[in-house]
Short mmCIF file of N, CA, C and O in Angstrom, two decimals:
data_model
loop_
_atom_site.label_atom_id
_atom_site.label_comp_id
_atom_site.label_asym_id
_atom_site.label_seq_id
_atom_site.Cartn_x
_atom_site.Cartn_y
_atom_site.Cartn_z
N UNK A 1493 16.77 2.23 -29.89
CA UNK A 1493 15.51 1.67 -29.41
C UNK A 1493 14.99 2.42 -28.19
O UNK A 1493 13.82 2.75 -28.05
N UNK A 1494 15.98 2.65 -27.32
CA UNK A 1494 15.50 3.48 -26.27
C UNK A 1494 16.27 3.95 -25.24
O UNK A 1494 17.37 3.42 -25.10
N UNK A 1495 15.97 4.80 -24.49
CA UNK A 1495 16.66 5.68 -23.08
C UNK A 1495 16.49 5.59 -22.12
O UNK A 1495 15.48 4.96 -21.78
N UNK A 1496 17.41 6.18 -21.03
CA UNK A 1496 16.91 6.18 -19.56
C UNK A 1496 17.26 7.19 -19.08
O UNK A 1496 18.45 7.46 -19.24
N UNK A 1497 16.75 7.79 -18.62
CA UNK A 1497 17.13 8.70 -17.47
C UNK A 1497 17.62 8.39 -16.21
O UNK A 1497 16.61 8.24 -15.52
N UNK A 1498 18.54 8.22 -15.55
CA UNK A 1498 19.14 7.37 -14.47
C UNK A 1498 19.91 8.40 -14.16
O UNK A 1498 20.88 8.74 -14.83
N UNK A 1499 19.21 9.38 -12.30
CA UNK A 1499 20.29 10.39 -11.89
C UNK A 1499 20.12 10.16 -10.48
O UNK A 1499 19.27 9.36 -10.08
N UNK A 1500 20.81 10.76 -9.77
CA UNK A 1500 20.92 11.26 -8.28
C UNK A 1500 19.87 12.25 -8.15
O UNK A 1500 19.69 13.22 -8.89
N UNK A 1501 19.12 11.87 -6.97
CA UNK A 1501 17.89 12.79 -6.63
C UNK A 1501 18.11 14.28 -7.11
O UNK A 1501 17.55 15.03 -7.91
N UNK A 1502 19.47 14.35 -6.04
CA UNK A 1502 19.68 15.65 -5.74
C UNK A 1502 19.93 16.46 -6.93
O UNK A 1502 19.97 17.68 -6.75
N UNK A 1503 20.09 16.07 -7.97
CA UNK A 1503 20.23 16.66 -9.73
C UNK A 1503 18.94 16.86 -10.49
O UNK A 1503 18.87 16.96 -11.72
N UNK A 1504 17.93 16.93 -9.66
CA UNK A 1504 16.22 17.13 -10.34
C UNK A 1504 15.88 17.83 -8.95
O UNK A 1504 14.81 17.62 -8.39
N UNK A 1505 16.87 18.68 -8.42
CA UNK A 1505 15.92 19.87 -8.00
C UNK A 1505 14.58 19.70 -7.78
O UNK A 1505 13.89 19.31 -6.84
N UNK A 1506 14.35 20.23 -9.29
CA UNK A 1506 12.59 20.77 -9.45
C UNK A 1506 11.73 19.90 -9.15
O UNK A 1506 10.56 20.15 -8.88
N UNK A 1507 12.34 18.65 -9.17
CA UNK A 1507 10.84 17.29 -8.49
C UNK A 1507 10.47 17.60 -7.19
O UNK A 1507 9.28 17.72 -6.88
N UNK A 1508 11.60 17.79 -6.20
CA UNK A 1508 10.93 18.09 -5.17
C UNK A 1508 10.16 19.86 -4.77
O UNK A 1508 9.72 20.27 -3.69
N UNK A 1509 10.27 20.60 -6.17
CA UNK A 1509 9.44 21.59 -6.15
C UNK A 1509 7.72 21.12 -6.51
O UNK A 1509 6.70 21.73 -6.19
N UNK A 1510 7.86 19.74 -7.33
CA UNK A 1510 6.41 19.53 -7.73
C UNK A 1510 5.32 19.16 -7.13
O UNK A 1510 5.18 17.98 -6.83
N UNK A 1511 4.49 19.97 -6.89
CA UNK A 1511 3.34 19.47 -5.98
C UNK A 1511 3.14 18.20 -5.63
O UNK A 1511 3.61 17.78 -4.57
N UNK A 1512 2.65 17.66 -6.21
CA UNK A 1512 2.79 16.05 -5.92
C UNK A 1512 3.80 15.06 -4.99
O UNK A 1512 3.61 14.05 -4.32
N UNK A 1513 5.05 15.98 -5.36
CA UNK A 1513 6.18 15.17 -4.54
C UNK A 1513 6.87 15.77 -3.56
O UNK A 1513 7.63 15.19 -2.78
N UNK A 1514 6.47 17.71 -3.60
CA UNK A 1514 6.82 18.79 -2.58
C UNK A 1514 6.91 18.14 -1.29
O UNK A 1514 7.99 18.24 -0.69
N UNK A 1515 5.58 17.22 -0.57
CA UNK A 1515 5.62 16.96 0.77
C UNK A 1515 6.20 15.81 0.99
O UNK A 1515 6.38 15.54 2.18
N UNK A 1516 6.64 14.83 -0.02
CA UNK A 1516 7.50 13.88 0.74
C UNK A 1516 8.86 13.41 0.70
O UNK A 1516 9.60 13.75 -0.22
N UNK A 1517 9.44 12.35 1.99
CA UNK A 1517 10.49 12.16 2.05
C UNK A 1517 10.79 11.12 0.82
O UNK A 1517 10.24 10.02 0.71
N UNK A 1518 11.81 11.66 -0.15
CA UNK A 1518 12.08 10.36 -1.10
C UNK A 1518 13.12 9.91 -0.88
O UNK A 1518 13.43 9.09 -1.74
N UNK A 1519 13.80 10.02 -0.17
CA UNK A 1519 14.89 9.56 0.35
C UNK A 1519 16.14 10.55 0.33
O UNK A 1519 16.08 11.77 0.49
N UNK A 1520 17.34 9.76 0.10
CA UNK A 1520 18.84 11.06 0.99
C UNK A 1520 18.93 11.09 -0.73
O UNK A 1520 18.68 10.25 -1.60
N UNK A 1521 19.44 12.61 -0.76
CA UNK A 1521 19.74 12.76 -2.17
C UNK A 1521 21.20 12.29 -3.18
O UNK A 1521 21.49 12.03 -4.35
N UNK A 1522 21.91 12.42 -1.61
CA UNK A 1522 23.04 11.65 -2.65
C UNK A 1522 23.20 10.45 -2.15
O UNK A 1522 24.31 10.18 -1.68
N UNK A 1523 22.23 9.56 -2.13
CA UNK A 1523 22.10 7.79 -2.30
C UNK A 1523 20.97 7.51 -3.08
O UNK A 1523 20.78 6.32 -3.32
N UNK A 1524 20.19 8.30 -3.51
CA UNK A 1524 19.39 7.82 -3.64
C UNK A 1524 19.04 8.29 -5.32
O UNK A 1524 19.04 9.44 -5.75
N UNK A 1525 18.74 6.90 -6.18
CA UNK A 1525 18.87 7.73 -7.76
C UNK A 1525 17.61 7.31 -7.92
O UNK A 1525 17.10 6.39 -7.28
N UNK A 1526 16.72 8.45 -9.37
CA UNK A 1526 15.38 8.30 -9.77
C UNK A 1526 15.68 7.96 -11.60
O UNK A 1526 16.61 8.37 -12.29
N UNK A 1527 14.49 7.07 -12.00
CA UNK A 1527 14.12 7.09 -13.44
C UNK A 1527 13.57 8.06 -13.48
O UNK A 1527 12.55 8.27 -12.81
N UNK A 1528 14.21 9.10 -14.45
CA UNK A 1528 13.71 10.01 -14.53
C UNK A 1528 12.99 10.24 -16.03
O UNK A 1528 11.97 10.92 -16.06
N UNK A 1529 13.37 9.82 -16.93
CA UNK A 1529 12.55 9.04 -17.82
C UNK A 1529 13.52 8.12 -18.68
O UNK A 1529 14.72 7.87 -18.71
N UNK A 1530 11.90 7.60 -19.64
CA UNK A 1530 12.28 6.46 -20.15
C UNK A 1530 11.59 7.00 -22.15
O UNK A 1530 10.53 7.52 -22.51
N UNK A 1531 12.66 6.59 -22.85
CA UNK A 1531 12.17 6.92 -24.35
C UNK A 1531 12.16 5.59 -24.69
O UNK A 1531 12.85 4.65 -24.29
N UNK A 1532 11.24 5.66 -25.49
CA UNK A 1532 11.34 4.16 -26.34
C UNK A 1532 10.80 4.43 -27.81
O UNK A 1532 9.58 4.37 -27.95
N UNK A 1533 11.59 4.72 -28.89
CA UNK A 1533 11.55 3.98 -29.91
C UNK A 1533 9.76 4.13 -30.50
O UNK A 1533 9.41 2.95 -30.49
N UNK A 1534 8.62 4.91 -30.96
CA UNK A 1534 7.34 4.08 -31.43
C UNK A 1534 7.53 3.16 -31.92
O UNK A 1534 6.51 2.55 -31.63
N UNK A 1535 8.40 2.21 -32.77
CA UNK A 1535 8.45 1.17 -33.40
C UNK A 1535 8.69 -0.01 -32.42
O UNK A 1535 8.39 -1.18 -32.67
N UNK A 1536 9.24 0.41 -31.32
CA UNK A 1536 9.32 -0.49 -30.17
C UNK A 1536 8.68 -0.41 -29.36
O UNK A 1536 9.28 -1.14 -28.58
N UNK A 1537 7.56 0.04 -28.66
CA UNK A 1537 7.01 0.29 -27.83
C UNK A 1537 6.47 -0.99 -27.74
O UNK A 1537 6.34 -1.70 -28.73
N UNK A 1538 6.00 -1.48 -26.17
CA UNK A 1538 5.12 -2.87 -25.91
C UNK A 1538 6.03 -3.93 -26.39
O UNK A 1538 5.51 -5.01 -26.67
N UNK A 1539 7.23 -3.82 -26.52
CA UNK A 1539 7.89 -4.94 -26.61
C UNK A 1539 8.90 -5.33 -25.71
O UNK A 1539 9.77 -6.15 -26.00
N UNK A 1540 8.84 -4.89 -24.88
CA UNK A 1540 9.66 -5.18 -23.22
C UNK A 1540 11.21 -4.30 -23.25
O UNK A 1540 12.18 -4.58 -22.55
N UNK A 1541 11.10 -3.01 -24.40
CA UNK A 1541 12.56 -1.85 -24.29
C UNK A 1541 12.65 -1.60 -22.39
O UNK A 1541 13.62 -1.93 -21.72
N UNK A 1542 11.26 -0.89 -21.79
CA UNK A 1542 11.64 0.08 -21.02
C UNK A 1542 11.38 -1.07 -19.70
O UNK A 1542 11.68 -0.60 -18.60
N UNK A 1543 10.97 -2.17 -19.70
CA UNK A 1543 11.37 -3.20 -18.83
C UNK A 1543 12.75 -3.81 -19.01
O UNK A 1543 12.85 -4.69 -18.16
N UNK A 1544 13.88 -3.73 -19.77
CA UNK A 1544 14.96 -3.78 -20.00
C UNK A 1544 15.74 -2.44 -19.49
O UNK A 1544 16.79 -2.51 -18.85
N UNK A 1545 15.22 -1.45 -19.77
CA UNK A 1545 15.88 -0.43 -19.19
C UNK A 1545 15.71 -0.09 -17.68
O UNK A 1545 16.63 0.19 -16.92
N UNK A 1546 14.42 -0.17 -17.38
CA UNK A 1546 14.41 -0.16 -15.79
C UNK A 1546 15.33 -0.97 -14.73
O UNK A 1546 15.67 -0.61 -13.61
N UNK A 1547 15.64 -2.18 -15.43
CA UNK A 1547 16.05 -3.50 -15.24
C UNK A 1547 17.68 -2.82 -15.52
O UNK A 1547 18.33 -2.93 -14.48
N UNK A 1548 18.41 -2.23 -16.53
CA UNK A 1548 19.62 -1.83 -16.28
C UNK A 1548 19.59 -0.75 -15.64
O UNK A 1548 20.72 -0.28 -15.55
N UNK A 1549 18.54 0.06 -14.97
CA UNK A 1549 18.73 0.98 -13.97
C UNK A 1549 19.03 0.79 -12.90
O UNK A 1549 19.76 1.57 -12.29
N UNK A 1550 18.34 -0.74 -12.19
CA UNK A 1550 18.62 -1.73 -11.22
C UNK A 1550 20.34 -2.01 -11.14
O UNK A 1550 21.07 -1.71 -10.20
N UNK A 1551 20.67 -2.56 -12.23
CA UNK A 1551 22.42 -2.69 -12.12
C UNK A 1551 23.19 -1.97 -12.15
O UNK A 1551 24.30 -2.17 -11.66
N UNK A 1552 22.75 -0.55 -12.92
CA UNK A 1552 23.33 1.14 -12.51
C UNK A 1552 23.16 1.48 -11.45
O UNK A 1552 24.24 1.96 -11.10
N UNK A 1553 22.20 1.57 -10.33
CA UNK A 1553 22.19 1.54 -9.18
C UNK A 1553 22.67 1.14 -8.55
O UNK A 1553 23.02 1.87 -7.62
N UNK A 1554 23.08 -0.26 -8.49
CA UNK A 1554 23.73 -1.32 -7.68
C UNK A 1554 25.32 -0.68 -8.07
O UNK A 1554 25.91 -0.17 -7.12
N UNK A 1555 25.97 -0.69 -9.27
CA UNK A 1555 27.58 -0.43 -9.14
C UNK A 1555 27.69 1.10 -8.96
O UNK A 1555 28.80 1.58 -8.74
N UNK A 1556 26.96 1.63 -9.01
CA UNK A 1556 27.23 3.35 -8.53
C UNK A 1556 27.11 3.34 -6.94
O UNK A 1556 27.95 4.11 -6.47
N UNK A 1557 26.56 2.91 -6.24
CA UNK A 1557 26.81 2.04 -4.89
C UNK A 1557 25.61 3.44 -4.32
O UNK A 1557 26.11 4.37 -3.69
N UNK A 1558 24.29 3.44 -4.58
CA UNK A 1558 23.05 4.13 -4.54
C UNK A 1558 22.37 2.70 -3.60
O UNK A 1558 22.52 1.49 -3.65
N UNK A 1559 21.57 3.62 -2.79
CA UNK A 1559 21.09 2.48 -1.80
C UNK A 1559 19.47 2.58 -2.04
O UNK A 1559 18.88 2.08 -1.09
N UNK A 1560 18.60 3.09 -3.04
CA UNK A 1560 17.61 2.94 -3.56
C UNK A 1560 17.62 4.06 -4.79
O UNK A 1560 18.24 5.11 -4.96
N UNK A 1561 16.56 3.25 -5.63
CA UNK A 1561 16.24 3.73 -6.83
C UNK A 1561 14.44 4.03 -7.23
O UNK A 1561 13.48 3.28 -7.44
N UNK A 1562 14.60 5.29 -7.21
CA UNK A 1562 12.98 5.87 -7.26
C UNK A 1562 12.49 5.62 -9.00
O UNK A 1562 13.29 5.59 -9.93
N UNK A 1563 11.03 5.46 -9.11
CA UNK A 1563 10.46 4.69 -10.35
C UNK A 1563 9.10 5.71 -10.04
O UNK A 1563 8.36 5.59 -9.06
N UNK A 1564 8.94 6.85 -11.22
CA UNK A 1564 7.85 7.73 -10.48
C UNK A 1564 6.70 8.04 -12.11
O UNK A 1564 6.42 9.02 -12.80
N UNK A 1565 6.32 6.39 -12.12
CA UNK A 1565 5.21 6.70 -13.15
C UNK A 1565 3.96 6.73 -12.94
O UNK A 1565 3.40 5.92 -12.20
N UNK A 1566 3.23 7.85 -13.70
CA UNK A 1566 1.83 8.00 -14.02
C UNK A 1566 1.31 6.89 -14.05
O UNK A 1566 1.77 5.87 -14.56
N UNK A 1567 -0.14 7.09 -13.26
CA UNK A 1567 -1.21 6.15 -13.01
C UNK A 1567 -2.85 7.11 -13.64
O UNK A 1567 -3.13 8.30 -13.79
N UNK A 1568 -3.35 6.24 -13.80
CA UNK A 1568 -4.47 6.63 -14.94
C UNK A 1568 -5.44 5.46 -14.70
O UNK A 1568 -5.00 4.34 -14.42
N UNK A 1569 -6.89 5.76 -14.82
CA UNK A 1569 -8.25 4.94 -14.57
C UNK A 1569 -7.95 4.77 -16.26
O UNK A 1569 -7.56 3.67 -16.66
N UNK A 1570 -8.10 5.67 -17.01
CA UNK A 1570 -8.12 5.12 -18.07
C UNK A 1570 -6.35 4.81 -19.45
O UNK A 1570 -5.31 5.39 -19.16
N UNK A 1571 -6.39 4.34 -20.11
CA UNK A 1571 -4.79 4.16 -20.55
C UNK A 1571 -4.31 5.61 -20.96
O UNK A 1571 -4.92 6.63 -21.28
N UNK A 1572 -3.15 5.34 -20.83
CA UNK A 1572 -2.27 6.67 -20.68
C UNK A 1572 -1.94 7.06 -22.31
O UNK A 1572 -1.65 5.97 -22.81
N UNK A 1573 -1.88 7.82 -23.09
CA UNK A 1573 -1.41 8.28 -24.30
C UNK A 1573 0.54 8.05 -24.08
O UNK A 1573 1.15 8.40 -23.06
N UNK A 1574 1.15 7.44 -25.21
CA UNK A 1574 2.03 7.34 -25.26
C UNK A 1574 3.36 8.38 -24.22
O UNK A 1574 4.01 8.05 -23.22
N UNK A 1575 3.33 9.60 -24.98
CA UNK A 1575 3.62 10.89 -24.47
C UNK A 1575 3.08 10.87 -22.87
O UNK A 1575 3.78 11.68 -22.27
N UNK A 1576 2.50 10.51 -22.33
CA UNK A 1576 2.41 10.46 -20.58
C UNK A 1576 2.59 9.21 -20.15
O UNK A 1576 1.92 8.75 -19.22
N UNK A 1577 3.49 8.55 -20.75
CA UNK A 1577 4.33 7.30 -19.77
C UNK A 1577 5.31 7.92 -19.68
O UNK A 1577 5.91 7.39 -18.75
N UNK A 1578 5.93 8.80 -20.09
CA UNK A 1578 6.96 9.24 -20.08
C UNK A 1578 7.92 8.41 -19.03
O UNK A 1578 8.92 8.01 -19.62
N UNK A 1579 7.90 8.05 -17.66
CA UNK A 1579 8.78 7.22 -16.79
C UNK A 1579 8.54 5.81 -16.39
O UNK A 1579 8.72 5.09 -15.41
N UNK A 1580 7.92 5.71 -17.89
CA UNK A 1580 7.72 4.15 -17.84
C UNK A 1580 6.20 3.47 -17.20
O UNK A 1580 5.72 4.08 -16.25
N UNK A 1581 5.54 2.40 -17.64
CA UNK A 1581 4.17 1.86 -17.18
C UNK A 1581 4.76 1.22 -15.57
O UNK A 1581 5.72 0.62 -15.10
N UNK A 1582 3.59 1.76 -15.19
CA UNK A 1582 3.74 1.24 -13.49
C UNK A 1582 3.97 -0.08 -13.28
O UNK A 1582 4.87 -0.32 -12.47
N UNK A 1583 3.19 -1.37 -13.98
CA UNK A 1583 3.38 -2.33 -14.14
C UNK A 1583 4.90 -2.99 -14.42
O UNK A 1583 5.18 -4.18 -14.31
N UNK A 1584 5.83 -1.89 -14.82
CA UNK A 1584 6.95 -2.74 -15.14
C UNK A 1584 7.76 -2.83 -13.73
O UNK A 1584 8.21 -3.86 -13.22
N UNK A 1585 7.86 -1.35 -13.15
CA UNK A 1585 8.49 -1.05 -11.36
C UNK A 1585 7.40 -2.16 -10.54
O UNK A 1585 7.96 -2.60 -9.54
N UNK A 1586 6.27 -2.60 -10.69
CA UNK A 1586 5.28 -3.66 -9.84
C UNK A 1586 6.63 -4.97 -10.42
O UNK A 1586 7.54 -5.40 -9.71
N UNK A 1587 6.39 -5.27 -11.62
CA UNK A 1587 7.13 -6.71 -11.88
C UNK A 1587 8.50 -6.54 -12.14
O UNK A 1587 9.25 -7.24 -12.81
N UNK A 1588 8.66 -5.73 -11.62
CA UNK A 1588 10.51 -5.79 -11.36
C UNK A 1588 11.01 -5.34 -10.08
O UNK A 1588 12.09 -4.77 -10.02
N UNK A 1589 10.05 -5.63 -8.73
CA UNK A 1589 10.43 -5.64 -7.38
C UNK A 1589 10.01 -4.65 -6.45
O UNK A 1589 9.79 -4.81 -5.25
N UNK A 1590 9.91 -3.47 -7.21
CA UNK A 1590 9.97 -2.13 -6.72
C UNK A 1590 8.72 -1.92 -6.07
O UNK A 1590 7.77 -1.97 -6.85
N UNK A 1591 8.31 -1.61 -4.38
CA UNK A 1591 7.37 -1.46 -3.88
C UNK A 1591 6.98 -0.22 -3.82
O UNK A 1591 7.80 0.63 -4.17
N UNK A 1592 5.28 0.36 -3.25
CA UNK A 1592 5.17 1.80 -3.76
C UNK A 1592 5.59 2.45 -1.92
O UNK A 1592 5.33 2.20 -0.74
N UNK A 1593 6.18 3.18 -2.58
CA UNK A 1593 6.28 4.10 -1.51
C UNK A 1593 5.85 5.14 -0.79
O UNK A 1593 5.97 5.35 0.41
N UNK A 1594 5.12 6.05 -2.03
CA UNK A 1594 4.00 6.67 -1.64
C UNK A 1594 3.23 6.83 -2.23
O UNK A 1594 3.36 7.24 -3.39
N UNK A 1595 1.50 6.41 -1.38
CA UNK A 1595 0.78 6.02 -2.52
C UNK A 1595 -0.07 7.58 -2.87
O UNK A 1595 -0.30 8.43 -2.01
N UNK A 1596 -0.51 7.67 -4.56
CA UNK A 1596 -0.86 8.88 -4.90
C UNK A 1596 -1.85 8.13 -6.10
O UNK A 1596 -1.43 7.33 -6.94
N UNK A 1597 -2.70 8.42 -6.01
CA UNK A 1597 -4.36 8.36 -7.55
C UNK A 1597 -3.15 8.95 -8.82
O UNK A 1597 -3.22 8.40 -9.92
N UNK A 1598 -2.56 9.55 -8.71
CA UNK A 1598 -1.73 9.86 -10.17
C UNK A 1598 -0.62 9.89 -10.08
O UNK A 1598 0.07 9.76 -11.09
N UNK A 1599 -0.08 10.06 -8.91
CA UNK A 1599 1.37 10.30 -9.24
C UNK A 1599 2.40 9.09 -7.95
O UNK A 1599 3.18 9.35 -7.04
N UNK A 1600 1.85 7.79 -8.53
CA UNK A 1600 2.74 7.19 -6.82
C UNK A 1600 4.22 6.93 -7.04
O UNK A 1600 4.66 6.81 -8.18
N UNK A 1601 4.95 6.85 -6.02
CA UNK A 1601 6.34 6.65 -6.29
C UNK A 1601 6.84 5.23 -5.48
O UNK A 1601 6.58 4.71 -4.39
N UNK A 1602 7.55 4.96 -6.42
CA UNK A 1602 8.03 3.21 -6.45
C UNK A 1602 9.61 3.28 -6.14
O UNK A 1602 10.43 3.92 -6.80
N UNK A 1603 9.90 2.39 -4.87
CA UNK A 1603 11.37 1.98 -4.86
C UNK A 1603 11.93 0.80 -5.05
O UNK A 1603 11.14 -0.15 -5.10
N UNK A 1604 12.62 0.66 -5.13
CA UNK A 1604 13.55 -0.29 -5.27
C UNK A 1604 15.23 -0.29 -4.08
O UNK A 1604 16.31 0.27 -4.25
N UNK A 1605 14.93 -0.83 -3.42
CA UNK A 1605 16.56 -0.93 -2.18
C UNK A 1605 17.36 -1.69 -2.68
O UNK A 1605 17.17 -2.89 -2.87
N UNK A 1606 18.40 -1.05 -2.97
CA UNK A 1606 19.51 -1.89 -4.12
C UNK A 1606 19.81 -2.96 -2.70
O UNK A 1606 20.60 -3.90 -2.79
#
């Protein structure tokens, strides 16, 4: 039904090469883990997979003993094509605790403090 991507900052390099996220602090790299993505299934999609998975990213976080968990999905005026949720609808990191941390028109990033 579906995947997660669940790593230590410091193992995605290249995010903090990406423009968008080049200038800021996302936190210490080895405490701090990102969704790095999320697959779901087309047959499942909109049926609460990658709010279940974010949600066991939360309890992967917590017993790997990570003191926040980054949530870094696309934002869009208009709806996103399947293929660019790729790290999940923003709405699910909003209703599962995670405040934004830095705010960006496309690209904001959401934590969560285990």
């Amino acid at each position: 039904m579906g995947w997660a991507k669940v790593v230590p900052l410091a193992s995605v390099p290249k995010l903090r090469l990406q423009g968008a996220y080049r200038p800021l602090d996302l936190g210490d790299e080895a405490t701090t883990l990102v969704v790095g993505c999320l697959l779901v299934h087309p047959a499942h999609r909109k049926s609460g997979v990658a709010r279940a998975l974010v949600r066991a990213a939360q309890a992967s976080a917590a017993t790997r003993g990570a003191s926040r968990l980054l949530g870094l999905p696309r934002r869009s005026a208009l709806p996103l094509y399947d293929e660019e949720a790729f790290a999940g609808p923003e709405r699910v990191y909003e209703e599962l605790g995670f405040r934004v941390l830095h705010e960006s028109p496309a690209y904001p990033v959401y934590a969560f403090d285990v």
